[in-house]
Amino acid sequence: YGDWSSDVCSSDLKRARANVFGDFTLLQLIHTGENGKLYRALWKRKAREVALRIFPKGFGSDRMLVRKLKERLPQAANIHHENLVRLYCGGQYRDSKQRKRWFLVTEYMVGGSLRDRLAARSQPLPVVDVVKFGIDIATGLRAAEQTGIRHRNVNPSCILFDAEGQARLGDFLHARPETDGSIDATRTERPLAELVYHSPEQIRGQADLTPAADLYSLAVCMYEALTLRSPFPTAEQGVLELVRAIREDRPPSPRKFNEDIPPRLANLILDTLAKAVERRPTCAEAFLDRLARTTENPANGS
């Protein structure tokens, strides 16, 4: 995991400073977004394929975000679990113009993301596949709970799959700060595609989130995988209308769009999408207990 300091991951960065990312060969641009560019890369010294994220140029100007990143780097590096994407190293380097830039190196997930899988399909994922990734991700969230870490941004892009098809949760360090504030007409910079996975309490700007917030986001992902639609449709819908729907509207049962979904599974998803935190499963263990029961006799479950 490297030698963490307040600014850099020392041993790996010294090499990068001398020759920008000289220890990495960029193989493929995977994604470009608000968190910068994500590459599949070869870490030559380790002879290992990794995911290399280079944050946007303006990332370092947000002192709050940088402070949170520094705090979370060692926390995330200390989490070792088969359902969480492994963090190898990260920190700062200087680009060709001697500007400070931030980067992260994580495990590369050859199976791609849930977002990739859904985009390639015309039919929902099979129920058994959704239950499986739900169990995998909730198990990872349970491990994170034990360290006191909240993800805050669970969505299909950070649900990733290894070569065997096991789901792992990534992007813990890309979650937003605790004190974002509520979403209103002056804070419309977040894309609808991200907001739709946020719980009502996150939308209100609540800082002290419970595990139920991440479980809510996981339930949105499962709803989408089972129906190929969001519980809160975003097409031709502005941010304020989406925010209102998340705060006030009860989603329709996913069985309305896919009758193959067992009633027990549909009920668990709807309960986990409850507006009131106290009406949801309180922790990942409680969610896992109920999710396991949905597979006992899914055809006749109620």
PDB file of C-alpha atoms in Angstrom:
ATOM      1  CA  TYR A   1       0.000   0.000   0.000  1.00  0.00           C
ATOM      2  CA  GLY A   2       2.956   2.355   0.099  1.00  0.00           C
ATOM      3  CA  ASP A   3       4.303   4.800   2.629  1.00  0.00           C
ATOM      4  CA  TRP A   4       1.566   7.369   3.217  1.00  0.00           C
ATOM      5  CA  SER A   5       2.389  10.949   4.192  1.00  0.00           C
ATOM      6  CA  SER A   6       0.344  14.135   4.246  1.00  0.00           C
ATOM      7  CA  ASP A   7       1.219  14.795   0.628  1.00  0.00           C
ATOM      8  CA  VAL A   8       2.489  11.768  -1.232  1.00  0.00           C
ATOM      9  CA  CYS A   9       2.934   8.037  -1.416  1.00  0.00           C
ATOM     10  CA  SER A  10       6.701   8.454  -1.166  1.00  0.00           C
ATOM     11  CA  SER A  11       8.517   5.542  -2.812  1.00  0.00           C
ATOM     12  CA  ASP A  12       6.268   5.271  -5.852  1.00  0.00           C
ATOM     13  CA  LEU A  13       6.002   9.041  -6.315  1.00  0.00           C
ATOM     14  CA  LYS A  14       9.752   9.669  -6.338  1.00  0.00           C
ATOM     15  CA  ARG A  15       9.943   7.571  -9.463  1.00  0.00           C
ATOM     16  CA  ALA A  16       6.945   9.379 -10.962  1.00  0.00           C
ATOM     17  CA  ARG A  17       8.404  12.815 -10.205  1.00  0.00           C
ATOM     18  CA  ALA A  18      11.583  12.003 -12.096  1.00  0.00           C
ATOM     19  CA  ASN A  19       9.638  10.777 -15.110  1.00  0.00           C
ATOM     20  CA  VAL A  20       5.905  11.376 -14.877  1.00  0.00           C
ATOM     21  CA  PHE A  21       4.390   7.959 -14.190  1.00  0.00           C
ATOM     22  CA  GLY A  22       7.525   6.363 -15.570  1.00  0.00           C
ATOM     23  CA  ASP A  23       6.667   3.187 -13.700  1.00  0.00           C
ATOM     24  CA  PHE A  24       3.312   2.869 -15.491  1.00  0.00           C
ATOM     25  CA  THR A  25       2.469   2.086 -19.087  1.00  0.00           C
ATOM     26  CA  LEU A  26      -0.969   3.410 -20.036  1.00  0.00           C
ATOM     27  CA  LEU A  27      -2.810   0.666 -21.902  1.00  0.00           C
ATOM     28  CA  GLN A  28      -6.356   1.956 -22.314  1.00  0.00           C
ATOM     29  CA  LEU A  29      -8.504   4.939 -21.360  1.00  0.00           C
ATOM     30  CA  ILE A  30     -11.453   3.392 -19.514  1.00  0.00           C
ATOM     31  CA  HIS A  31     -13.473   6.411 -18.485  1.00  0.00           C
ATOM     32  CA  THR A  32     -13.429  10.209 -18.425  1.00  0.00           C
ATOM     33  CA  GLY A  33     -15.645  12.063 -15.953  1.00  0.00           C
ATOM     34  CA  GLU A  34     -15.834  14.566 -13.129  1.00  0.00           C
ATOM     35  CA  ASN A  35     -13.271  12.528 -11.155  1.00  0.00           C
ATOM     36  CA  GLY A  36     -10.716  12.796 -13.952  1.00  0.00           C
ATOM     37  CA  LYS A  37      -9.407  10.093 -16.272  1.00  0.00           C
ATOM     38  CA  LEU A  38      -9.289   6.403 -15.436  1.00  0.00           C
ATOM     39  CA  TYR A  39      -6.804   4.199 -17.264  1.00  0.00           C
ATOM     40  CA  ARG A  40      -6.023   0.520 -17.429  1.00  0.00           C
ATOM     41  CA  ALA A  41      -2.281   0.532 -16.922  1.00  0.00           C
ATOM     42  CA  LEU A  42       0.659  -1.795 -16.448  1.00  0.00           C
ATOM     43  CA  TRP A  43       2.559  -1.229 -13.217  1.00  0.00           C
ATOM     44  CA  LYS A  44       5.904  -2.319 -14.617  1.00  0.00           C
ATOM     45  CA  ARG A  45       7.821  -2.702 -11.354  1.00  0.00           C
ATOM     46  CA  LYS A  46       5.079  -4.940  -9.930  1.00  0.00           C
ATOM     47  CA  ALA A  47       4.297  -6.658 -13.267  1.00  0.00           C
ATOM     48  CA  ARG A  48       0.612  -6.105 -12.553  1.00  0.00           C
ATOM     49  CA  GLU A  49      -2.302  -4.523 -14.383  1.00  0.00           C
ATOM     50  CA  VAL A  50      -3.911  -1.752 -12.354  1.00  0.00           C
ATOM     51  CA  ALA A  51      -6.483   1.003 -12.642  1.00  0.00           C
ATOM     52  CA  LEU A  52      -4.753   4.400 -12.624  1.00  0.00           C
ATOM     53  CA  ARG A  53      -6.885   7.473 -11.956  1.00  0.00           C
ATOM     54  CA  ILE A  54      -5.547  10.946 -12.652  1.00  0.00           C
ATOM     55  CA  PHE A  55      -7.709  13.551 -10.964  1.00  0.00           C
ATOM     56  CA  PRO A  56      -8.710  16.770 -12.793  1.00  0.00           C
ATOM     57  CA  LYS A  57      -6.321  19.718 -12.752  1.00  0.00           C
ATOM     58  CA  GLY A  58      -8.593  21.717 -10.462  1.00  0.00           C
ATOM     59  CA  PHE A  59      -8.926  18.982  -7.867  1.00  0.00           C
ATOM     60  CA  GLY A  60      -6.183  20.371  -5.612  1.00  0.00           C
ATOM     61  CA  SER A  61      -7.818  23.799  -5.378  1.00  0.00           C
ATOM     62  CA  ASP A  62     -10.662  22.401  -3.237  1.00  0.00           C
ATOM     63  CA  ARG A  63      -8.988  22.300   0.166  1.00  0.00           C
ATOM     64  CA  MET A  64     -11.897  20.505   1.825  1.00  0.00           C
ATOM     65  CA  LEU A  65     -11.866  17.761  -0.788  1.00  0.00           C
ATOM     66  CA  VAL A  66      -8.085  17.390  -0.584  1.00  0.00           C
ATOM     67  CA  ARG A  67      -8.216  17.217   3.220  1.00  0.00           C
ATOM     68  CA  LYS A  68     -10.854  14.500   3.084  1.00  0.00           C
ATOM     69  CA  LEU A  69      -8.845  12.577   0.508  1.00  0.00           C
ATOM     70  CA  LYS A  70      -5.756  12.691   2.713  1.00  0.00           C
ATOM     71  CA  GLU A  71      -7.770  11.484   5.681  1.00  0.00           C
ATOM     72  CA  ARG A  72      -9.361   8.637   3.747  1.00  0.00           C
ATOM     73  CA  LEU A  73      -6.265   7.359   1.942  1.00  0.00           C
ATOM     74  CA  PRO A  74      -4.848   5.495   4.958  1.00  0.00           C
ATOM     75  CA  GLN A  75      -8.325   4.423   6.062  1.00  0.00           C
ATOM     76  CA  ALA A  76      -9.119   2.882   2.693  1.00  0.00           C
ATOM     77  CA  ALA A  77      -5.666   1.309   2.444  1.00  0.00           C
ATOM     78  CA  ASN A  78      -6.261  -0.504   5.721  1.00  0.00           C
ATOM     79  CA  ILE A  79      -9.487  -2.177   4.561  1.00  0.00           C
ATOM     80  CA  HIS A  80      -8.734  -5.666   3.291  1.00  0.00           C
ATOM     81  CA  HIS A  81     -11.773  -7.541   2.048  1.00  0.00           C
ATOM     82  CA  GLU A  82     -12.578  -9.694  -0.964  1.00  0.00           C
ATOM     83  CA  ASN A  83     -15.627  -7.571  -1.806  1.00  0.00           C
ATOM     84  CA  LEU A  84     -13.776  -4.243  -1.802  1.00  0.00           C
ATOM     85  CA  VAL A  85     -11.476  -3.069  -4.576  1.00  0.00           C
ATOM     86  CA  ARG A  86      -7.919  -2.937  -3.257  1.00  0.00           C
ATOM     87  CA  LEU A  87      -6.117   0.403  -3.074  1.00  0.00           C
ATOM     88  CA  TYR A  88      -2.393   0.185  -3.868  1.00  0.00           C
ATOM     89  CA  CYS A  89      -1.077   3.740  -3.628  1.00  0.00           C
ATOM     90  CA  GLY A  90      -1.861   7.369  -4.347  1.00  0.00           C
ATOM     91  CA  GLY A  91      -0.931  10.958  -3.677  1.00  0.00           C
ATOM     92  CA  GLN A  92       0.607  13.823  -5.648  1.00  0.00           C
ATOM     93  CA  TYR A  93       2.999  14.156  -8.542  1.00  0.00           C
ATOM     94  CA  ARG A  94       4.125  17.052 -10.731  1.00  0.00           C
ATOM     95  CA  ASP A  95       3.118  17.077 -14.364  1.00  0.00           C
ATOM     96  CA  SER A  96       5.285  18.261 -17.280  1.00  0.00           C
ATOM     97  CA  LYS A  97       4.478  21.876 -16.367  1.00  0.00           C
ATOM     98  CA  GLN A  98       5.406  21.279 -12.716  1.00  0.00           C
ATOM     99  CA  ARG A  99       1.787  21.556 -11.584  1.00  0.00           C
ATOM    100  CA  LYS A 100       0.731  19.402  -8.662  1.00  0.00           C
ATOM    101  CA  ARG A 101      -1.683  16.664  -9.686  1.00  0.00           C
ATOM    102  CA  TRP A 102      -3.352  13.899  -7.704  1.00  0.00           C
ATOM    103  CA  PHE A 103      -3.567  10.232  -8.633  1.00  0.00           C
ATOM    104  CA  LEU A 104      -4.704   6.848  -7.308  1.00  0.00           C
ATOM    105  CA  VAL A 105      -3.671   3.317  -8.219  1.00  0.00           C
ATOM    106  CA  THR A 106      -6.139   0.539  -7.474  1.00  0.00           C
ATOM    107  CA  GLU A 107      -6.833  -3.044  -8.387  1.00  0.00           C
ATOM    108  CA  TYR A 108      -7.973  -3.471 -11.994  1.00  0.00           C
ATOM    109  CA  MET A 109     -11.329  -5.234 -12.346  1.00  0.00           C
ATOM    110  CA  VAL A 110     -11.272  -7.158 -15.601  1.00  0.00           C
ATOM    111  CA  GLY A 111     -15.029  -7.848 -15.467  1.00  0.00           C
ATOM    112  CA  GLY A 112     -15.942  -4.182 -15.822  1.00  0.00           C
ATOM    113  CA  SER A 113     -18.721  -2.378 -13.974  1.00  0.00           C
ATOM    114  CA  LEU A 114     -22.407  -2.921 -13.399  1.00  0.00           C
ATOM    115  CA  ARG A 115     -22.937   0.209 -15.490  1.00  0.00           C
ATOM    116  CA  ASP A 116     -21.181  -1.497 -18.405  1.00  0.00           C
ATOM    117  CA  ARG A 117     -23.301  -4.634 -18.041  1.00  0.00           C
ATOM    118  CA  LEU A 118     -26.593  -2.758 -17.938  1.00  0.00           C
ATOM    119  CA  ALA A 119     -25.681  -0.583 -20.912  1.00  0.00           C
ATOM    120  CA  ALA A 120     -25.058  -3.683 -23.022  1.00  0.00           C
ATOM    121  CA  ARG A 121     -28.421  -5.298 -22.258  1.00  0.00           C
ATOM    122  CA  SER A 122     -31.934  -4.977 -23.650  1.00  0.00           C
ATOM    123  CA  GLN A 123     -33.397  -7.134 -20.863  1.00  0.00           C
ATOM    124  CA  PRO A 124     -32.946  -6.909 -17.076  1.00  0.00           C
ATOM    125  CA  LEU A 125     -30.294  -8.979 -15.361  1.00  0.00           C
ATOM    126  CA  PRO A 126     -31.481 -12.383 -14.126  1.00  0.00           C
ATOM    127  CA  VAL A 127     -32.762 -12.276 -10.544  1.00  0.00           C
ATOM    128  CA  VAL A 128     -30.079 -14.704  -9.388  1.00  0.00           C
ATOM    129  CA  ASP A 129     -27.328 -12.394 -10.713  1.00  0.00           C
ATOM    130  CA  VAL A 130     -28.800  -9.350  -8.976  1.00  0.00           C
ATOM    131  CA  VAL A 131     -29.118 -11.204  -5.673  1.00  0.00           C
ATOM    132  CA  LYS A 132     -25.512 -12.361  -6.027  1.00  0.00           C
ATOM    133  CA  PHE A 133     -24.025  -8.905  -6.583  1.00  0.00           C
ATOM    134  CA  GLY A 134     -26.325  -7.532  -3.872  1.00  0.00           C
ATOM    135  CA  ILE A 135     -24.890 -10.034  -1.402  1.00  0.00           C
ATOM    136  CA  ASP A 136     -21.328  -9.294  -2.525  1.00  0.00           C
ATOM    137  CA  ILE A 137     -21.668  -5.510  -2.205  1.00  0.00           C
ATOM    138  CA  ALA A 138     -23.590  -5.639   1.080  1.00  0.00           C
ATOM    139  CA  THR A 139     -20.853  -7.908   2.439  1.00  0.00           C
ATOM    140  CA  GLY A 140     -18.282  -5.301   1.435  1.00  0.00           C
ATOM    141  CA  LEU A 141     -20.353  -2.563   3.062  1.00  0.00           C
ATOM    142  CA  ARG A 142     -20.484  -4.635   6.243  1.00  0.00           C
ATOM    143  CA  ALA A 143     -16.673  -4.711   6.297  1.00  0.00           C
ATOM    144  CA  ALA A 144     -16.573  -0.943   5.766  1.00  0.00           C
ATOM    145  CA  GLU A 145     -19.092  -0.421   8.572  1.00  0.00           C
ATOM    146  CA  GLN A 146     -16.752  -2.168  10.971  1.00  0.00           C
ATOM    147  CA  THR A 147     -14.136   0.515  10.284  1.00  0.00           C
ATOM    148  CA  GLY A 148     -16.653   3.359  10.528  1.00  0.00           C
ATOM    149  CA  ILE A 149     -16.344   4.294   6.845  1.00  0.00           C
ATOM    150  CA  ARG A 150     -19.329   5.301   4.723  1.00  0.00           C
ATOM    151  CA  HIS A 151     -19.080   5.131   0.953  1.00  0.00           C
ATOM    152  CA  ARG A 152     -21.595   7.936   0.220  1.00  0.00           C
ATOM    153  CA  ASN A 153     -21.669   7.381  -3.528  1.00  0.00           C
ATOM    154  CA  VAL A 154     -22.634   3.757  -4.292  1.00  0.00           C
ATOM    155  CA  ASN A 155     -23.732   3.571  -7.926  1.00  0.00           C
ATOM    156  CA  PRO A 156     -23.421   1.136 -10.868  1.00  0.00           C
ATOM    157  CA  SER A 157     -20.097   2.631 -11.954  1.00  0.00           C
ATOM    158  CA  CYS A 158     -18.352   1.607  -8.722  1.00  0.00           C
ATOM    159  CA  ILE A 159     -19.834  -1.900  -8.556  1.00  0.00           C
ATOM    160  CA  LEU A 160     -17.089  -3.832 -10.328  1.00  0.00           C
ATOM    161  CA  PHE A 161     -16.526  -7.481 -11.207  1.00  0.00           C
ATOM    162  CA  ASP A 162     -13.421  -9.634 -11.116  1.00  0.00           C
ATOM    163  CA  ALA A 163     -12.555 -12.422 -13.544  1.00  0.00           C
ATOM    164  CA  GLU A 164     -14.717 -14.914 -11.612  1.00  0.00           C
ATOM    165  CA  GLY A 165     -17.759 -12.624 -11.605  1.00  0.00           C
ATOM    166  CA  GLN A 166     -17.536 -11.648  -7.944  1.00  0.00           C
ATOM    167  CA  ALA A 167     -18.698  -8.088  -7.319  1.00  0.00           C
ATOM    168  CA  ARG A 168     -16.483  -5.641  -5.459  1.00  0.00           C
ATOM    169  CA  LEU A 169     -17.180  -2.096  -4.360  1.00  0.00           C
ATOM    170  CA  GLY A 170     -14.714   0.563  -5.430  1.00  0.00           C
ATOM    171  CA  ASP A 171     -14.316   4.346  -5.386  1.00  0.00           C
ATOM    172  CA  PHE A 172     -14.408   4.824  -1.623  1.00  0.00           C
ATOM    173  CA  LEU A 173     -12.081   7.787  -2.029  1.00  0.00           C
ATOM    174  CA  HIS A 174     -14.262   9.474  -4.637  1.00  0.00           C
ATOM    175  CA  ALA A 175     -17.203   9.928  -2.296  1.00  0.00           C
ATOM    176  CA  ARG A 176     -18.217  13.499  -1.608  1.00  0.00           C
ATOM    177  CA  PRO A 177     -17.367  15.330   1.634  1.00  0.00           C
ATOM    178  CA  GLU A 178     -19.704  15.051   4.586  1.00  0.00           C
ATOM    179  CA  THR A 179     -20.641  18.737   4.510  1.00  0.00           C
ATOM    180  CA  ASP A 180     -21.904  19.134   0.964  1.00  0.00           C
ATOM    181  CA  GLY A 181     -25.032  20.952   2.033  1.00  0.00           C
ATOM    182  CA  SER A 182     -28.517  20.375   0.689  1.00  0.00           C
ATOM    183  CA  ILE A 183     -29.331  20.288  -3.001  1.00  0.00           C
ATOM    184  CA  ASP A 184     -31.210  23.343  -4.177  1.00  0.00           C
ATOM    185  CA  ALA A 185     -31.389  25.726  -7.115  1.00  0.00           C
ATOM    186  CA  THR A 186     -27.878  27.039  -6.364  1.00  0.00           C
ATOM    187  CA  ARG A 187     -26.305  23.541  -6.311  1.00  0.00           C
ATOM    188  CA  THR A 188     -27.215  21.966  -9.639  1.00  0.00           C
ATOM    189  CA  GLU A 189     -23.716  20.963 -10.754  1.00  0.00           C
ATOM    190  CA  ARG A 190     -24.155  17.270  -9.946  1.00  0.00           C
ATOM    191  CA  PRO A 191     -25.352  15.110 -12.837  1.00  0.00           C
ATOM    192  CA  LEU A 192     -28.760  13.489 -12.588  1.00  0.00           C
ATOM    193  CA  ALA A 193     -27.108  10.126 -13.180  1.00  0.00           C
ATOM    194  CA  GLU A 194     -25.304  10.501  -9.839  1.00  0.00           C
ATOM    195  CA  LEU A 195     -28.047  12.147  -7.796  1.00  0.00           C
ATOM    196  CA  VAL A 196     -30.564   9.393  -8.439  1.00  0.00           C
ATOM    197  CA  TYR A 197     -28.565   7.033  -6.181  1.00  0.00           C
ATOM    198  CA  HIS A 198     -28.445   9.436  -3.236  1.00  0.00           C
ATOM    199  CA  SER A 199     -30.662   8.853  -0.208  1.00  0.00           C
ATOM    200  CA  PRO A 200     -33.145  11.498   0.977  1.00  0.00           C
ATOM    201  CA  GLU A 201     -30.892  12.368   3.917  1.00  0.00           C
ATOM    202  CA  GLN A 202     -27.950  12.934   1.577  1.00  0.00           C
ATOM    203  CA  ILE A 203     -30.116  15.179  -0.579  1.00  0.00           C
ATOM    204  CA  ARG A 204     -30.934  17.187   2.557  1.00  0.00           C
ATOM    205  CA  GLY A 205     -27.213  17.579   3.262  1.00  0.00           C
ATOM    206  CA  GLN A 206     -27.192  15.481   6.426  1.00  0.00           C
ATOM    207  CA  ALA A 207     -23.597  14.895   7.550  1.00  0.00           C
ATOM    208  CA  ASP A 208     -23.893  12.044  10.056  1.00  0.00           C
ATOM    209  CA  LEU A 209     -25.034   9.331   7.676  1.00  0.00           C
ATOM    210  CA  THR A 210     -25.849   5.847   8.937  1.00  0.00           C
ATOM    211  CA  PRO A 211     -25.180   2.588   7.063  1.00  0.00           C
ATOM    212  CA  ALA A 212     -28.772   2.827   5.814  1.00  0.00           C
ATOM    213  CA  ALA A 213     -27.693   5.542   3.344  1.00  0.00           C
ATOM    214  CA  ASP A 214     -25.289   3.268   1.472  1.00  0.00           C
ATOM    215  CA  LEU A 215     -27.833   0.432   1.576  1.00  0.00           C
ATOM    216  CA  TYR A 216     -30.407   2.788   0.040  1.00  0.00           C
ATOM    217  CA  SER A 217     -27.992   3.444  -2.847  1.00  0.00           C
ATOM    218  CA  LEU A 218     -27.381  -0.280  -3.287  1.00  0.00           C
ATOM    219  CA  ALA A 219     -31.153  -0.851  -3.435  1.00  0.00           C
ATOM    220  CA  VAL A 220     -31.423   1.722  -6.249  1.00  0.00           C
ATOM    221  CA  CYS A 221     -28.729  -0.182  -8.165  1.00  0.00           C
ATOM    222  CA  MET A 222     -30.567  -3.476  -7.664  1.00  0.00           C
ATOM    223  CA  TYR A 223     -33.885  -1.911  -8.737  1.00  0.00           C
ATOM    224  CA  GLU A 224     -32.240  -0.637 -11.904  1.00  0.00           C
ATOM    225  CA  ALA A 225     -30.592  -3.992 -12.653  1.00  0.00           C
ATOM    226  CA  LEU A 226     -33.919  -5.807 -12.238  1.00  0.00           C
ATOM    227  CA  THR A 227     -35.967  -3.382 -14.347  1.00  0.00           C
ATOM    228  CA  LEU A 228     -33.508  -1.426 -16.546  1.00  0.00           C
ATOM    229  CA  ARG A 229     -35.081   1.736 -15.185  1.00  0.00           C
ATOM    230  CA  SER A 230     -34.564   4.008 -12.234  1.00  0.00           C
ATOM    231  CA  PRO A 231     -37.070   4.120  -9.363  1.00  0.00           C
ATOM    232  CA  PHE A 232     -37.057   7.883 -10.068  1.00  0.00           C
ATOM    233  CA  PRO A 233     -37.062   8.413 -13.869  1.00  0.00           C
ATOM    234  CA  THR A 234     -34.617  11.122 -14.906  1.00  0.00           C
ATOM    235  CA  ALA A 235     -35.363  11.552 -18.598  1.00  0.00           C
ATOM    236  CA  GLU A 236     -36.263  15.183 -19.391  1.00  0.00           C
ATOM    237  CA  GLN A 237     -36.370  15.889 -15.676  1.00  0.00           C
ATOM    238  CA  GLY A 238     -34.528  18.718 -13.969  1.00  0.00           C
ATOM    239  CA  VAL A 239     -32.483  18.445 -10.798  1.00  0.00           C
ATOM    240  CA  LEU A 240     -35.122  20.065  -8.610  1.00  0.00           C
ATOM    241  CA  GLU A 241     -37.858  17.708  -9.794  1.00  0.00           C
ATOM    242  CA  LEU A 242     -35.600  14.722  -9.194  1.00  0.00           C
ATOM    243  CA  VAL A 243     -34.738  15.995  -5.721  1.00  0.00           C
ATOM    244  CA  ARG A 244     -38.438  16.415  -4.968  1.00  0.00           C
ATOM    245  CA  ALA A 245     -39.159  12.870  -6.138  1.00  0.00           C
ATOM    246  CA  ILE A 246     -36.393  11.400  -3.983  1.00  0.00           C
ATOM    247  CA  ARG A 247     -37.696  13.275  -0.968  1.00  0.00           C
ATOM    248  CA  GLU A 248     -41.415  12.656  -1.467  1.00  0.00           C
ATOM    249  CA  ASP A 249     -42.353   9.956  -4.005  1.00  0.00           C
ATOM    250  CA  ARG A 250     -42.645   6.270  -3.185  1.00  0.00           C
ATOM    251  CA  PRO A 251     -41.215   4.273  -6.089  1.00  0.00           C
ATOM    252  CA  PRO A 252     -43.490   1.756  -7.791  1.00  0.00           C
ATOM    253  CA  SER A 253     -42.772  -1.878  -7.031  1.00  0.00           C
ATOM    254  CA  PRO A 254     -40.112  -3.276  -9.363  1.00  0.00           C
ATOM    255  CA  ARG A 255     -42.531  -6.147 -10.012  1.00  0.00           C
ATOM    256  CA  LYS A 256     -44.624  -3.681 -12.024  1.00  0.00           C
ATOM    257  CA  PHE A 257     -41.874  -3.809 -14.655  1.00  0.00           C
ATOM    258  CA  ASN A 258     -40.581  -7.353 -14.128  1.00  0.00           C
ATOM    259  CA  GLU A 259     -42.930 -10.043 -12.857  1.00  0.00           C
ATOM    260  CA  ASP A 260     -40.046 -12.494 -12.445  1.00  0.00           C
ATOM    261  CA  ILE A 261     -38.897 -10.617  -9.335  1.00  0.00           C
ATOM    262  CA  PRO A 262     -39.858 -12.579  -6.198  1.00  0.00           C
ATOM    263  CA  PRO A 263     -42.219 -10.616  -3.923  1.00  0.00           C
ATOM    264  CA  ARG A 264     -39.813 -10.933  -0.992  1.00  0.00           C
ATOM    265  CA  LEU A 265     -37.030  -9.364  -3.027  1.00  0.00           C
ATOM    266  CA  ALA A 266     -39.276  -6.559  -4.272  1.00  0.00           C
ATOM    267  CA  ASN A 267     -40.421  -5.844  -0.709  1.00  0.00           C
ATOM    268  CA  LEU A 268     -36.841  -5.737   0.580  1.00  0.00           C
ATOM    269  CA  ILE A 269     -35.847  -3.243  -2.116  1.00  0.00           C
ATOM    270  CA  LEU A 270     -38.864  -1.022  -1.404  1.00  0.00           C
ATOM    271  CA  ASP A 271     -38.234  -1.159   2.351  1.00  0.00           C
ATOM    272  CA  THR A 272     -34.601  -0.186   1.788  1.00  0.00           C
ATOM    273  CA  LEU A 273     -35.812   2.762  -0.325  1.00  0.00           C
ATOM    274  CA  ALA A 274     -38.023   4.070   2.485  1.00  0.00           C
ATOM    275  CA  LYS A 275     -37.814   7.825   3.067  1.00  0.00           C
ATOM    276  CA  ALA A 276     -37.443   7.416   6.828  1.00  0.00           C
ATOM    277  CA  VAL A 277     -34.097   5.924   7.846  1.00  0.00           C
ATOM    278  CA  GLU A 278     -35.671   3.990  10.724  1.00  0.00           C
ATOM    279  CA  ARG A 279     -37.898   2.066   8.287  1.00  0.00           C
ATOM    280  CA  ARG A 280     -34.942   0.647   6.346  1.00  0.00           C
ATOM    281  CA  PRO A 281     -32.599  -2.195   7.301  1.00  0.00           C
ATOM    282  CA  THR A 282     -30.371  -0.563   9.898  1.00  0.00           C
ATOM    283  CA  CYS A 283     -27.093  -2.160   8.830  1.00  0.00           C
ATOM    284  CA  ALA A 284     -25.583  -4.391   6.177  1.00  0.00           C
ATOM    285  CA  GLU A 285     -25.992  -7.468   8.377  1.00  0.00           C
ATOM    286  CA  ALA A 286     -29.759  -6.909   8.611  1.00  0.00           C
ATOM    287  CA  PHE A 287     -29.954  -6.358   4.859  1.00  0.00           C
ATOM    288  CA  LEU A 288     -27.969  -9.537   4.182  1.00  0.00           C
ATOM    289  CA  ASP A 289     -30.226 -11.587   6.465  1.00  0.00           C
ATOM    290  CA  ARG A 290     -33.301 -10.547   4.520  1.00  0.00           C
ATOM    291  CA  LEU A 291     -31.601 -10.842   1.128  1.00  0.00           C
ATOM    292  CA  ALA A 292     -30.559 -14.431   1.907  1.00  0.00           C
ATOM    293  CA  ARG A 293     -34.177 -15.302   2.675  1.00  0.00           C
ATOM    294  CA  THR A 294     -35.319 -14.074  -0.741  1.00  0.00           C
ATOM    295  CA  THR A 295     -33.483 -17.004  -2.312  1.00  0.00           C
ATOM    296  CA  GLU A 296     -34.992 -19.725  -0.124  1.00  0.00           C
ATOM    297  CA  ASN A 297     -38.027 -20.133  -2.393  1.00  0.00           C
ATOM    298  CA  PRO A 298     -38.010 -17.149  -4.731  1.00  0.00           C
ATOM    299  CA  ALA A 299     -40.827 -18.396  -6.956  1.00  0.00           C
ATOM    300  CA  ASN A 300     -43.333 -18.434  -4.103  1.00  0.00           C
ATOM    301  CA  GLY A 301     -41.803 -15.889  -1.707  1.00  0.00           C
ATOM    302  CA  SER A 302     -44.031 -13.228  -0.169  1.00  0.00           C
TER     303      SER A 302
END
